[in-house]
């Protein structure tokens, strides 16, 4: 007689970027071992690839997690982590007043999404040409970024869905990486700012509000934590 297989509870999370509620489960002991091995390697690419595989295995819907908008992917990651190993985690935060670090317990269930209603997904570059923009995904971000300029170019490339004029629509994904990078490199600084400041900086993001009294200087600290993907491991 074989041992019974214990059913793992399932949960749901709403991902606003794709406007869909996703069914998921917590990860298993075996999957946690693989995650820990990746973390111990300290190789960021390996860690992220392992996280993406784990998230893919934990969902029941027919979607590809690496193609999710980054905000949705981050929310899914944190939700899976919360149900797998606990809703709370500790992190060391620096006080803005005295710069001393304090270990703070964070409840991941307090994660919320904030957005800027002034964001515009269509950017008019001039009288002739404009851009249709989209939230970047993990699959659209290059692994080979070695400079701030490359990071800027890649961020803009990953956000462009179409280029259009009065007569044509140029689907950006139809072009080679070299062609897309050259297009972005040839933009004026002003046009690049229309994308980075008018769109990318205003994309929705997940945050957790933190309020505590610094034990070192006794001053109250109020912070907004983002980049929550770090809490997955």
PDB file of N, CA and C in Angstrom, residues 135-172:
ATOM      1  N   UNK A 135       3.508  47.754 -19.989  1.00  0.00           N
ATOM      2  CA  UNK A 135       4.344  47.451 -18.819  1.00  0.00           C
ATOM      3  C   UNK A 135       5.418  46.429 -19.177  1.00  0.00           C
ATOM      4  N   UNK A 136       6.655  46.633 -18.752  1.00  0.00           N
ATOM      5  CA  UNK A 136       7.725  45.657 -19.013  1.00  0.00           C
ATOM      6  C   UNK A 136       7.437  44.333 -18.309  1.00  0.00           C
ATOM      7  N   UNK A 137       7.953  43.264 -18.885  1.00  0.00           N
ATOM      8  CA  UNK A 137       7.862  41.940 -18.280  1.00  0.00           C
ATOM      9  C   UNK A 137       9.269  41.426 -18.006  1.00  0.00           C
ATOM     10  N   UNK A 138       9.365  40.373 -17.197  1.00  0.00           N
ATOM     11  CA  UNK A 138      10.678  39.813 -16.900  1.00  0.00           C
ATOM     12  C   UNK A 138      11.342  39.275 -18.162  1.00  0.00           C
ATOM     13  N   UNK A 139      10.535  38.715 -19.080  1.00  0.00           N
ATOM     14  CA  UNK A 139      11.105  38.136 -20.301  1.00  0.00           C
ATOM     15  C   UNK A 139      11.612  39.202 -21.267  1.00  0.00           C
ATOM     16  N   UNK A 140      11.179  40.454 -21.074  1.00  0.00           N
ATOM     17  CA  UNK A 140      11.608  41.515 -21.985  1.00  0.00           C
ATOM     18  C   UNK A 140      12.843  42.250 -21.500  1.00  0.00           C
ATOM     19  N   UNK A 141      13.321  41.887 -20.305  1.00  0.00           N
ATOM     20  CA  UNK A 141      14.479  42.571 -19.732  1.00  0.00           C
ATOM     21  C   UNK A 141      15.745  41.761 -20.006  1.00  0.00           C
ATOM     22  N   UNK A 142      16.744  42.412 -20.527  1.00  0.00           N
ATOM     23  CA  UNK A 142      17.989  41.739 -20.901  1.00  0.00           C
ATOM     24  C   UNK A 142      18.791  41.318 -19.686  1.00  0.00           C
ATOM     25  N   UNK A 143      19.524  40.209 -19.814  1.00  0.00           N
ATOM     26  CA  UNK A 143      20.410  39.737 -18.742  1.00  0.00           C
ATOM     27  C   UNK A 143      21.808  40.355 -18.847  1.00  0.00           C
ATOM     28  N   UNK A 144      22.084  41.015 -19.961  1.00  0.00           N
ATOM     29  CA  UNK A 144      23.454  41.450 -20.240  1.00  0.00           C
ATOM     30  C   UNK A 144      23.633  42.957 -20.127  1.00  0.00           C
ATOM     31  N   UNK A 145      23.115  43.547 -19.058  1.00  0.00           N
ATOM     32  CA  UNK A 145      23.235  44.988 -18.857  1.00  0.00           C
ATOM     33  C   UNK A 145      24.483  45.273 -18.032  1.00  0.00           C
ATOM     34  N   UNK A 146      25.363  46.103 -18.582  1.00  0.00           N
ATOM     35  CA  UNK A 146      26.625  46.369 -17.898  1.00  0.00           C
ATOM     36  C   UNK A 146      26.831  47.843 -17.574  1.00  0.00           C
ATOM     37  N   UNK A 147      25.891  48.713 -17.978  1.00  0.00           N
ATOM     38  CA  UNK A 147      26.060  50.146 -17.720  1.00  0.00           C
ATOM     39  C   UNK A 147      24.707  50.806 -17.522  1.00  0.00           C
ATOM     40  N   UNK A 148      24.725  52.017 -16.970  1.00  0.00           N
ATOM     41  CA  UNK A 148      23.497  52.777 -16.753  1.00  0.00           C
ATOM     42  C   UNK A 148      22.814  53.090 -18.079  1.00  0.00           C
ATOM     43  N   UNK A 149      23.608  53.382 -19.122  1.00  0.00           N
ATOM     44  CA  UNK A 149      23.035  53.686 -20.428  1.00  0.00           C
ATOM     45  C   UNK A 149      22.325  52.472 -21.011  1.00  0.00           C
ATOM     46  N   UNK A 150      22.928  51.282 -20.851  1.00  0.00           N
ATOM     47  CA  UNK A 150      22.281  50.060 -21.325  1.00  0.00           C
ATOM     48  C   UNK A 150      20.991  49.794 -20.556  1.00  0.00           C
ATOM     49  N   UNK A 151      21.002  50.085 -19.268  1.00  0.00           N
ATOM     50  CA  UNK A 151      19.811  49.905 -18.452  1.00  0.00           C
ATOM     51  C   UNK A 151      18.685  50.818 -18.931  1.00  0.00           C
ATOM     52  N   UNK A 152      19.032  52.077 -19.242  1.00  0.00           N
ATOM     53  CA  UNK A 152      18.037  53.025 -19.737  1.00  0.00           C
ATOM     54  C   UNK A 152      17.473  52.557 -21.068  1.00  0.00           C
ATOM     55  N   UNK A 153      18.364  52.167 -21.983  1.00  0.00           N
ATOM     56  CA  UNK A 153      17.916  51.706 -23.304  1.00  0.00           C
ATOM     57  C   UNK A 153      17.022  50.489 -23.175  1.00  0.00           C
ATOM     58  N   UNK A 154      17.435  49.515 -22.355  1.00  0.00           N
ATOM     59  CA  UNK A 154      16.661  48.287 -22.196  1.00  0.00           C
ATOM     60  C   UNK A 154      15.296  48.552 -21.574  1.00  0.00           C
ATOM     61  N   UNK A 155      15.246  49.485 -20.620  1.00  0.00           N
ATOM     62  CA  UNK A 155      13.973  49.816 -19.976  1.00  0.00           C
ATOM     63  C   UNK A 155      12.993  50.390 -20.990  1.00  0.00           C
ATOM     64  N   UNK A 156      13.486  51.247 -21.866  1.00  0.00           N
ATOM     65  CA  UNK A 156      12.617  51.854 -22.876  1.00  0.00           C
ATOM     66  C   UNK A 156      12.206  50.827 -23.925  1.00  0.00           C
ATOM     67  N   UNK A 157      13.174  50.020 -24.384  1.00  0.00           N
ATOM     68  CA  UNK A 157      12.874  48.984 -25.375  1.00  0.00           C
ATOM     69  C   UNK A 157      11.786  48.042 -24.865  1.00  0.00           C
ATOM     70  N   UNK A 158      11.900  47.641 -23.607  1.00  0.00           N
ATOM     71  CA  UNK A 158      10.950  46.680 -23.038  1.00  0.00           C
ATOM     72  C   UNK A 158       9.549  47.257 -22.879  1.00  0.00           C
ATOM     73  N   UNK A 159       9.440  48.594 -22.926  1.00  0.00           N
ATOM     74  CA  UNK A 159       8.131  49.234 -22.722  1.00  0.00           C
ATOM     75  C   UNK A 159       7.421  49.588 -24.025  1.00  0.00           C
ATOM     76  N   UNK A 160       8.103  49.511 -25.155  1.00  0.00           N
ATOM     77  CA  UNK A 160       7.486  49.905 -26.422  1.00  0.00           C
ATOM     78  C   UNK A 160       6.739  48.724 -27.041  1.00  0.00           C
ATOM     79  N   UNK A 161       5.463  48.931 -27.307  1.00  0.00           N
ATOM     80  CA  UNK A 161       4.662  47.903 -27.965  1.00  0.00           C
ATOM     81  C   UNK A 161       4.586  48.162 -29.466  1.00  0.00           C
ATOM     82  N   UNK A 162       4.262  49.398 -29.835  1.00  0.00           N
ATOM     83  CA  UNK A 162       4.167  49.763 -31.242  1.00  0.00           C
ATOM     84  C   UNK A 162       4.722  51.165 -31.461  1.00  0.00           C
ATOM     85  N   UNK A 163       5.213  51.398 -32.663  1.00  0.00           N
ATOM     86  CA  UNK A 163       5.517  52.746 -33.147  1.00  0.00           C
ATOM     87  C   UNK A 163       4.491  53.033 -34.238  1.00  0.00           C
ATOM     88  N   UNK A 164       3.947  54.227 -34.262  1.00  0.00           N
ATOM     89  CA  UNK A 164       2.925  54.515 -35.270  1.00  0.00           C
ATOM     90  C   UNK A 164       3.125  55.902 -35.874  1.00  0.00           C
ATOM     91  N   UNK A 165       2.641  56.044 -37.111  1.00  0.00           N
ATOM     92  CA  UNK A 165       2.533  57.349 -37.742  1.00  0.00           C
ATOM     93  C   UNK A 165       1.114  57.484 -38.259  1.00  0.00           C
ATOM     94  N   UNK A 166       0.875  58.404 -39.130  1.00  0.00           N
ATOM     95  CA  UNK A 166      -0.495  58.652 -39.590  1.00  0.00           C
ATOM     96  C   UNK A 166      -1.035  57.537 -40.469  1.00  0.00           C
ATOM     97  N   UNK A 167      -0.143  56.718 -41.011  1.00  0.00           N
ATOM     98  CA  UNK A 167      -0.581  55.698 -41.958  1.00  0.00           C
ATOM     99  C   UNK A 167      -0.238  54.267 -41.535  1.00  0.00           C
ATOM    100  N   UNK A 168       0.772  54.094 -40.679  1.00  0.00           N
ATOM    101  CA  UNK A 168       1.251  52.747 -40.376  1.00  0.00           C
ATOM    102  C   UNK A 168       1.424  52.515 -38.874  1.00  0.00           C
ATOM    103  N   UNK A 169       1.357  51.227 -38.524  1.00  0.00           N
ATOM    104  CA  UNK A 169       1.692  50.790 -37.172  1.00  0.00           C
ATOM    105  C   UNK A 169       2.836  49.786 -37.290  1.00  0.00           C
ATOM    106  N   UNK A 170       3.943  50.078 -36.586  1.00  0.00           N
ATOM    107  CA  UNK A 170       5.121  49.217 -36.641  1.00  0.00           C
ATOM    108  C   UNK A 170       5.176  48.413 -35.339  1.00  0.00           C
ATOM    109  N   UNK A 171       4.893  47.113 -35.424  1.00  0.00           N
ATOM    110  CA  UNK A 171       4.889  46.250 -34.240  1.00  0.00           C
ATOM    111  C   UNK A 171       6.332  46.055 -33.796  1.00  0.00           C
ATOM    112  N   UNK A 172       6.649  46.526 -32.606  1.00  0.00           N
ATOM    113  CA  UNK A 172       8.042  46.588 -32.166  1.00  0.00           C
ATOM    114  C   UNK A 172       8.675  45.204 -32.059  1.00  0.00           C
TER     115      UNK A 172
END
